[in-house]
C-alpha cells in the first residue's frame, strides 16, 4: 500500500448545519442516503439478504447469476478461474475479461485498478444486506464505466448482523471453509468485523481424455478480513469507514501454473441527512497480481508475470439541496486515478532459462461533474441527468530487456485526453396499484484499462496482444418495461431493450494462435428480460430469464457474428421453503445457452444447466446444521474451448457445515 496516499482518506467534507429533513423517515445508521424515487425507471433488480446468505456456493458472483444476463468473462467462479478473467458484464455485450458493468461496494468502485476485474473473493456474503443490479442505465451519478449496467453492493445494517457468528464447512475435494464475525455496538454506532479462510485440493478442470502427467487440480487457498465502523456525529451526520485485506492463490490446469491476487482497500464516507443532504467518500486501493504460464506442450514455465502492483485513488462528493417536496436534485463531482506496472519474465520452453524481462504500465484518470433530478408528479416520476467527464491516459510505456540486461525495446506512448458528455433519462408511471410502466434512455462510456492497453497475456497456446492505441467504448441505449402485481405476493417484470456499444474492445483473431485487443465497429444487443417472484406462506419462488440477440457490426469476417463469450439465453429459478421454525430448503436451477470462445465462432461452449440445493436444520436456538450441493446432477459445464482444448467448470460438490449465532 502506498502510505503517501493515506492522507486522502482523512479529508473530511464540510459538515452542513443540521436541519429537519424534508420528508420524515426512519434513519438507520450505516445506510446510504435514500434512493431517488425515479430509480425504478431503470428496471433495477434487488437481491435481498435472505437470498445472499442461502446460495449453495456462498459466493457473491454465483448469487448474481440469479439476475439473468449477468456473466463473468468465463463460466467459472472465483475458485477455478484466473483472477484477471473475472470481468463482469450484462446483456451479452461481449467480454474480454474487463468489467463493462460498474460494481460498487457502499458507493466505492471495487474493480481492480490495472485489470478491471472484480475481486469477488474479498467479499463475505454475510456482511452484505442487499444488491441492486441495474442493467443498462448509463453512468448517471455512479461514475464512468457503467456501459453495461451498475451493480450496487450494500453492507448489512447493524440489526441484520448477529452479535457473534461463526461457521465451518467441509466439502468435496478436501475443501474447507471457516468464517467468523462480530458486530458489537459502540456507543451510538457499531463495528462489524468479519473474516473468511478457505482452501481446496480442487477438481480437474481438464477432461479425463486430455489429462497428462503435468495436469493439476484447480487447487486454491484464500482469505479475507474486513472491518467496517459507523459512528454518528450529531443527530444527522455519520462517518462510515472500511478496511479490507485479502489474498487469493490458485492453480489452474498444469502443475506450476499458479496465480495470486492480493489487496488492501480503505475508504471513508460521510453521510449527512439534514435539509441539505451530503454524501462524500474517499478511497484508496493497493492491489497486486501474479501469474505463471505453463506450456501445454513442454509443460515448462514460459512466462512469469510475477508482479503487477497497482493503485486506485478516488472520491466523490454529492450534494442534495432542498428544491421542493416534488424534486430530488443531486449535484456532484467524482474522480478516480488508476496506475500500475507489470513486471514479467519470459522463459525458453526448451532450456528453462530467462529470455526476456519486460515492464509495462501507465496511468489513467477520470473526473466528472453531474446533475440529476427526480421529479414526482402524482403517479408519474420523471428522472434525468447529465455528466461531463474529463479523462486522460498518460505515462504509458513498454520495456523489454534481454537476459543479459541489454535493452531490446523501449517504447513510450504519447498521452491522450478528452471530454465525454453523457446523460440518461427515464420515467415511471404507476398506472394503478398493480401496474407500473417505465421507459429509459441513456448513454455512457468506458476508458480502456491499463491491462487492455499495455499487458499481453497467454492462455496457452493462444497469445493475446495488448494495444496502446485503443479508443474508448461508447454506449447508446434505451428500454421500455412493465411491472405487474396481479395478486398479493406476486410480481412480474418485462423489459425490452436496445443497446449499441460503439468501439467495443474485443480479442480479435489475427492468426490461429494469435489475437489482439481491438476496437470493433460496434456490438448491438437487443432483447427481452423477464423477472418473476411469488410468495405464499413459507413458500417463495424467484425467476429470471434474458434473451439477448447481440451481434458485431463491422466490415469483414466478424460482421453479423455473435460477440465472443456472449450467450443468447440465460435463466435462473429458485424455489424455497422457509417456515418461521424448523428446517428450510431451497433449490436453484440455472441455464446458460451456447456461446463461443472466439470471435470467429469456431470454438463453441455448449449450453449447460445446473441444479443447486441447500438444506438447513436448526439444532437449537443458536446452532444450525446445513447441507449443500452445487451442480447436484454433475452437469458438464465447458468454460474454455481453444481448438478442442477444453476446461470444465465446477462438478458436483457436496458440503456439510455448521453455523453458530448469538
XYZ file of C-alpha atoms in Angstrom, residues 80-476:
397
model
C -11.336 -22.083 -10.673
C -10.895 -19.035 -12.918
C -7.850 -16.877 -13.357
C -8.471 -13.810 -11.146
C -7.844 -11.427 -14.058
C -10.675 -13.109 -16.022
C -13.368 -12.062 -13.537
C -14.646 -9.128 -15.523
C -18.377 -8.511 -15.199
C -20.824 -7.626 -17.943
C -24.579 -7.689 -18.613
C -26.856 -8.110 -21.615
C -24.354 -10.240 -23.593
C -22.378 -7.181 -24.675
C -19.275 -9.288 -25.146
C -16.368 -9.975 -22.866
C -12.614 -9.545 -22.826
C -12.055 -10.065 -19.076
C -12.543 -6.372 -18.218
C -15.721 -5.303 -16.426
C -18.261 -3.421 -18.522
C -20.563 -3.166 -15.516
C -19.649 -0.775 -12.709
C -19.506 -2.677 -9.380
C -19.799 -0.566 -6.214
C -19.459 -1.503 -2.550
C -21.202 1.181 -0.498
C -20.541 3.610 -3.320
C -16.870 2.666 -3.863
C -15.895 1.100 -7.228
C -14.105 -2.160 -6.395
C -12.749 -3.250 -9.788
C -9.001 -3.746 -9.948
C -7.212 -0.506 -10.996
C -4.983 -2.303 -13.517
C -7.117 -5.164 -14.868
C -10.704 -4.051 -14.322
C -11.760 -7.404 -12.842
C -13.786 -7.747 -9.632
C -12.115 -9.441 -6.598
C -15.142 -11.449 -5.502
C -13.072 -13.484 -3.030
C -12.581 -10.318 -0.993
C -16.328 -10.194 -0.259
C -18.129 -12.054 2.551
C -21.796 -12.584 1.679
C -22.879 -12.498 5.328
C -21.741 -8.875 5.580
C -23.991 -7.704 2.740
C -27.561 -6.523 3.151
C -28.684 -6.274 -0.472
C -27.518 -5.985 -4.068
C -29.182 -3.774 -6.662
C -28.466 -4.672 -10.299
C -29.355 -2.129 -12.992
C -28.891 -3.495 -16.490
C -28.112 -0.655 -18.877
C -28.749 2.735 -17.378
C -25.571 4.565 -18.387
C -23.263 6.315 -15.949
C -25.662 8.639 -14.140
C -24.470 9.616 -10.680
C -22.355 6.484 -10.203
C -19.279 7.402 -12.230
C -17.698 6.484 -15.540
C -17.545 2.874 -16.734
C -21.154 1.697 -16.407
C -21.648 0.857 -20.070
C -23.416 -2.472 -19.394
C -25.016 -1.538 -16.083
C -24.381 -0.966 -12.398
C -24.147 -3.458 -9.538
C -24.515 -1.806 -6.131
C -23.449 -3.885 -3.127
C -24.835 -2.534 0.133
C -23.491 -3.521 3.557
C -25.812 -5.110 6.092
C -27.373 -2.898 8.736
C -26.484 -3.469 12.375
C -29.914 -5.009 13.065
C -29.253 -7.611 10.359
C -25.946 -8.729 11.844
C -25.630 -11.129 14.790
C -23.500 -10.008 17.707
C -21.256 -13.033 17.163
C -21.291 -15.653 14.436
C -19.042 -18.480 13.332
C -19.295 -21.209 10.738
C -17.278 -24.099 9.376
C -17.810 -26.241 6.267
C -16.172 -29.315 4.799
C -16.782 -30.447 1.239
C -15.741 -32.440 -1.783
C -12.103 -32.357 -2.937
C -10.954 -31.939 0.670
C -12.388 -28.429 0.729
C -12.707 -26.438 3.936
C -14.073 -23.021 4.825
C -14.157 -21.139 8.121
C -15.931 -17.825 8.743
C -16.326 -15.656 11.810
C -17.808 -12.242 12.515
C -18.648 -9.848 15.301
C -20.816 -6.737 15.268
C -20.753 -5.044 18.675
C -22.367 -1.708 19.344
C -20.007 1.093 20.289
C -21.981 3.927 21.822
C -24.478 5.060 19.195
C -22.500 3.392 16.429
C -21.189 -0.070 15.723
C -18.284 -2.039 14.341
C -18.612 -5.062 12.033
C -15.600 -7.360 11.794
C -15.611 -10.426 9.548
C -13.104 -12.888 8.187
C -13.077 -15.966 5.982
C -10.439 -18.587 5.174
C -10.911 -21.363 2.667
C -8.883 -23.908 0.760
C -9.380 -26.899 -1.508
C -7.401 -29.521 -3.379
C -9.740 -28.655 -6.242
C -11.140 -30.610 -9.151
C -9.593 -31.330 -12.541
C -10.648 -28.636 -14.971
C -9.075 -30.747 -17.736
C -11.320 -33.557 -19.090
C -10.011 -37.052 -18.348
C -9.223 -37.735 -22.020
C -6.954 -34.654 -22.215
C -5.034 -35.054 -18.961
C -1.286 -35.549 -18.925
C 1.218 -36.149 -16.163
C 1.545 -32.396 -15.645
C -2.230 -31.836 -15.292
C -3.185 -30.355 -11.951
C -6.342 -29.867 -9.973
C -7.742 -26.365 -9.564
C -6.431 -26.004 -6.034
C -6.954 -22.738 -4.220
C -6.481 -21.039 -0.878
C -7.712 -17.586 0.027
C -8.516 -15.410 2.988
C -10.138 -12.056 3.593
C -10.581 -9.814 6.630
C -12.868 -6.820 6.686
C -13.684 -4.133 9.214
C -16.467 -1.572 8.936
C -17.111 1.100 11.551
C -20.045 3.511 11.725
C -20.104 6.465 14.121
C -22.780 9.188 14.354
C -21.662 12.811 14.620
C -24.615 14.723 15.932
C -28.178 13.898 15.006
C -27.950 13.957 11.201
C -24.345 13.116 10.324
C -22.331 9.926 10.480
C -18.956 8.588 9.396
C -18.619 5.166 7.778
C -15.129 3.699 7.457
C -13.982 0.413 5.913
C -10.792 -1.638 5.642
C -10.438 -4.864 3.603
C -7.365 -7.087 3.361
C -7.320 -10.189 1.175
C -5.072 -12.755 -0.511
C -6.023 -15.318 -3.147
C -3.856 -18.159 -4.524
C -4.934 -20.542 -7.300
C -3.506 -23.274 -9.530
C -5.056 -23.776 -12.969
C -4.717 -26.678 -15.388
C -0.976 -27.520 -15.038
C 1.405 -28.028 -12.155
C 3.181 -24.744 -11.536
C 0.511 -22.664 -13.295
C -0.033 -20.603 -10.176
C -1.638 -17.196 -9.788
C -2.169 -14.837 -6.894
C -4.148 -11.695 -6.217
C -3.979 -9.544 -3.124
C -5.284 -6.215 -1.984
C -5.581 -3.666 0.798
C -8.567 -1.348 0.402
C -9.594 1.519 2.665
C -12.407 4.036 2.436
C -14.186 6.656 4.496
C -17.662 8.042 3.873
C -19.542 10.957 5.423
C -23.333 10.956 5.191
C -25.377 13.974 6.253
C -29.181 13.669 6.271
C -30.121 17.229 7.118
C -32.125 19.573 4.937
C -29.017 19.920 2.750
C -28.055 16.291 2.342
C -24.464 15.269 1.693
C -22.716 12.055 0.643
C -18.910 12.289 0.489
C -16.420 9.452 0.207
C -12.721 8.859 -0.442
C -10.928 5.572 -1.048
C -7.548 4.002 -1.604
C -6.859 0.611 -3.189
C -3.492 -1.147 -3.287
C -3.589 -4.315 -5.394
C -1.155 -6.857 -6.802
C -1.350 -9.822 -9.155
C 0.945 -12.539 -10.449
C 0.509 -15.371 -12.930
C 2.753 -18.198 -14.173
C 2.074 -19.624 -17.647
C 2.991 -23.265 -18.330
C 3.443 -24.564 -21.882
C 0.843 -27.107 -22.981
C 3.499 -28.949 -24.998
C 6.724 -28.873 -22.951
C 4.961 -28.319 -19.595
C 7.680 -25.867 -18.662
C 7.337 -22.327 -17.377
C 7.167 -19.974 -20.369
C 6.031 -16.713 -18.760
C 6.142 -15.444 -15.196
C 4.004 -12.353 -14.734
C 5.467 -12.126 -11.283
C 4.343 -8.750 -10.064
C 1.677 -6.209 -11.059
C 1.374 -3.577 -8.322
C -1.481 -1.151 -8.920
C -3.071 1.709 -7.033
C -6.544 3.180 -7.229
C -7.358 6.501 -5.565
C -10.652 8.309 -5.824
C -13.565 10.028 -4.239
C -16.974 11.553 -4.670
C -18.986 14.417 -3.189
C -22.732 14.592 -3.793
C -24.979 17.371 -2.538
C -28.770 17.240 -2.412
C -30.103 20.767 -1.912
C -33.715 21.379 -0.834
C -35.577 22.273 -4.036
C -39.127 21.379 -3.071
C -41.008 18.298 -1.989
C -41.613 17.056 -5.535
C -37.952 17.222 -6.576
C -34.836 15.368 -5.524
C -31.848 17.116 -7.056
C -28.363 15.592 -6.905
C -25.253 17.572 -7.815
C -21.835 16.035 -7.519
C -18.259 15.502 -8.592
C -16.220 12.311 -8.649
C -12.708 11.322 -9.659
C -10.583 8.192 -9.952
C -6.905 7.619 -10.638
C -5.576 4.191 -11.626
C -1.908 3.430 -12.087
C 0.118 0.257 -12.206
C 3.142 -1.548 -13.588
C 3.583 -5.066 -14.944
C 6.818 -6.991 -14.307
C 7.200 -10.262 -16.199
C 9.919 -12.683 -17.283
C 9.785 -14.834 -20.414
C 11.413 -18.278 -20.343
C 12.628 -20.682 -23.014
C 10.427 -23.768 -23.124
C 13.453 -25.838 -24.177
C 16.112 -24.680 -21.703
C 14.070 -23.163 -18.890
C 16.262 -20.055 -18.958
C 15.078 -16.435 -18.947
C 14.970 -14.988 -22.470
C 13.489 -11.562 -21.749
C 12.396 -9.315 -18.916
C 9.527 -6.899 -19.541
C 7.886 -3.961 -17.849
C 4.732 -2.127 -18.900
C 2.343 0.320 -17.293
C 0.794 3.743 -17.196
C -1.790 5.952 -15.542
C -5.471 6.633 -16.231
C -7.577 9.357 -14.642
C -11.244 10.238 -14.947
C -13.000 13.162 -13.308
C -16.626 14.096 -13.750
C -19.319 16.502 -12.687
C -23.001 15.580 -12.796
C -26.500 16.764 -12.016
C -29.586 14.594 -11.797
C -33.156 15.435 -10.864
C -36.114 13.244 -9.946
C -39.496 14.934 -10.280
C -42.612 13.333 -8.813
C -45.978 14.328 -10.296
C -48.592 12.223 -8.584
C -48.316 8.728 -10.053
C -45.650 9.841 -12.530
C -41.947 10.028 -11.676
C -39.550 11.654 -14.123
C -35.782 11.353 -13.804
C -32.958 12.780 -15.860
C -29.299 13.576 -15.512
C -26.232 14.744 -17.341
C -22.498 14.127 -16.816
C -19.371 15.803 -18.110
C -16.191 13.729 -17.733
C -12.558 14.537 -18.399
C -10.330 11.503 -18.980
C -6.643 11.046 -19.635
C -4.222 8.227 -20.420
C -0.618 9.094 -19.558
C 2.879 7.746 -18.897
C 2.299 4.563 -20.908
C 5.413 2.517 -21.603
C 6.686 -0.915 -22.618
C 10.289 -2.003 -21.995
C 11.880 -5.341 -22.869
C 15.393 -6.327 -21.905
C 17.393 -9.398 -22.845
C 18.545 -11.804 -20.149
C 21.898 -10.006 -20.261
C 20.214 -6.739 -19.314
C 20.582 -5.098 -22.723
C 17.529 -3.087 -23.766
C 15.792 -4.597 -26.806
C 12.592 -2.481 -26.824
C 11.877 0.827 -25.127
C 8.572 2.348 -26.180
C 6.982 5.411 -24.612
C 3.401 6.095 -25.633
C 2.042 9.579 -26.179
C -0.516 10.700 -23.657
C -4.145 11.174 -24.641
C -7.046 13.011 -23.113
C -10.582 14.023 -23.920
C -14.000 15.055 -22.696
C -17.199 12.997 -22.757
C -20.743 14.288 -22.308
C -23.272 11.614 -21.340
C -26.732 11.538 -19.897
C -29.759 9.462 -19.074
C -33.482 9.992 -18.623
C -36.412 7.854 -17.579
C -39.992 7.812 -16.463
C -42.075 5.623 -14.175
C -45.876 5.762 -14.392
C -47.832 3.901 -11.746
C -50.946 3.393 -13.833
C -52.638 1.530 -10.977
C -51.624 -0.183 -7.739
C -50.937 -3.298 -9.814
C -49.382 -1.863 -12.989
C -46.313 0.316 -13.493
C -44.885 1.332 -16.863
C -41.313 2.543 -17.265
C -39.041 3.763 -20.033
C -35.456 4.961 -20.127
C -32.740 6.115 -22.492
C -29.057 6.554 -21.732
C -25.508 6.989 -22.943
C -22.231 6.036 -21.313
C -18.548 5.421 -21.912
C -15.609 3.385 -20.672
C -11.890 4.160 -20.878
C -9.747 1.100 -21.727
C -7.863 -0.337 -18.768
C -4.105 -0.456 -18.327
C -4.373 -4.195 -18.876
C -6.015 -3.756 -22.274
C -3.605 -1.034 -23.327
C -0.287 -2.467 -22.238
C -0.403 -6.083 -20.955
C -0.308 -9.059 -23.333
C -1.381 -12.408 -21.902
C -1.255 -16.086 -22.765
C -3.874 -18.800 -22.272
C -1.692 -21.446 -23.853
C -1.432 -21.863 -26.802
C -3.192 -18.561 -27.622
C -1.356 -15.271 -27.125
C -3.398 -12.063 -26.899
C -1.558 -8.822 -27.587
C -2.209 -5.510 -25.876
C -2.967 -2.385 -27.939
C -1.848 1.057 -26.769
C -3.978 2.743 -29.479
C -7.348 1.558 -28.125
C -10.134 4.130 -28.173
C -12.982 4.486 -25.666
C -16.114 2.360 -25.644
C -19.311 4.433 -26.037
C -22.843 3.209 -25.350
C -26.250 4.368 -26.556
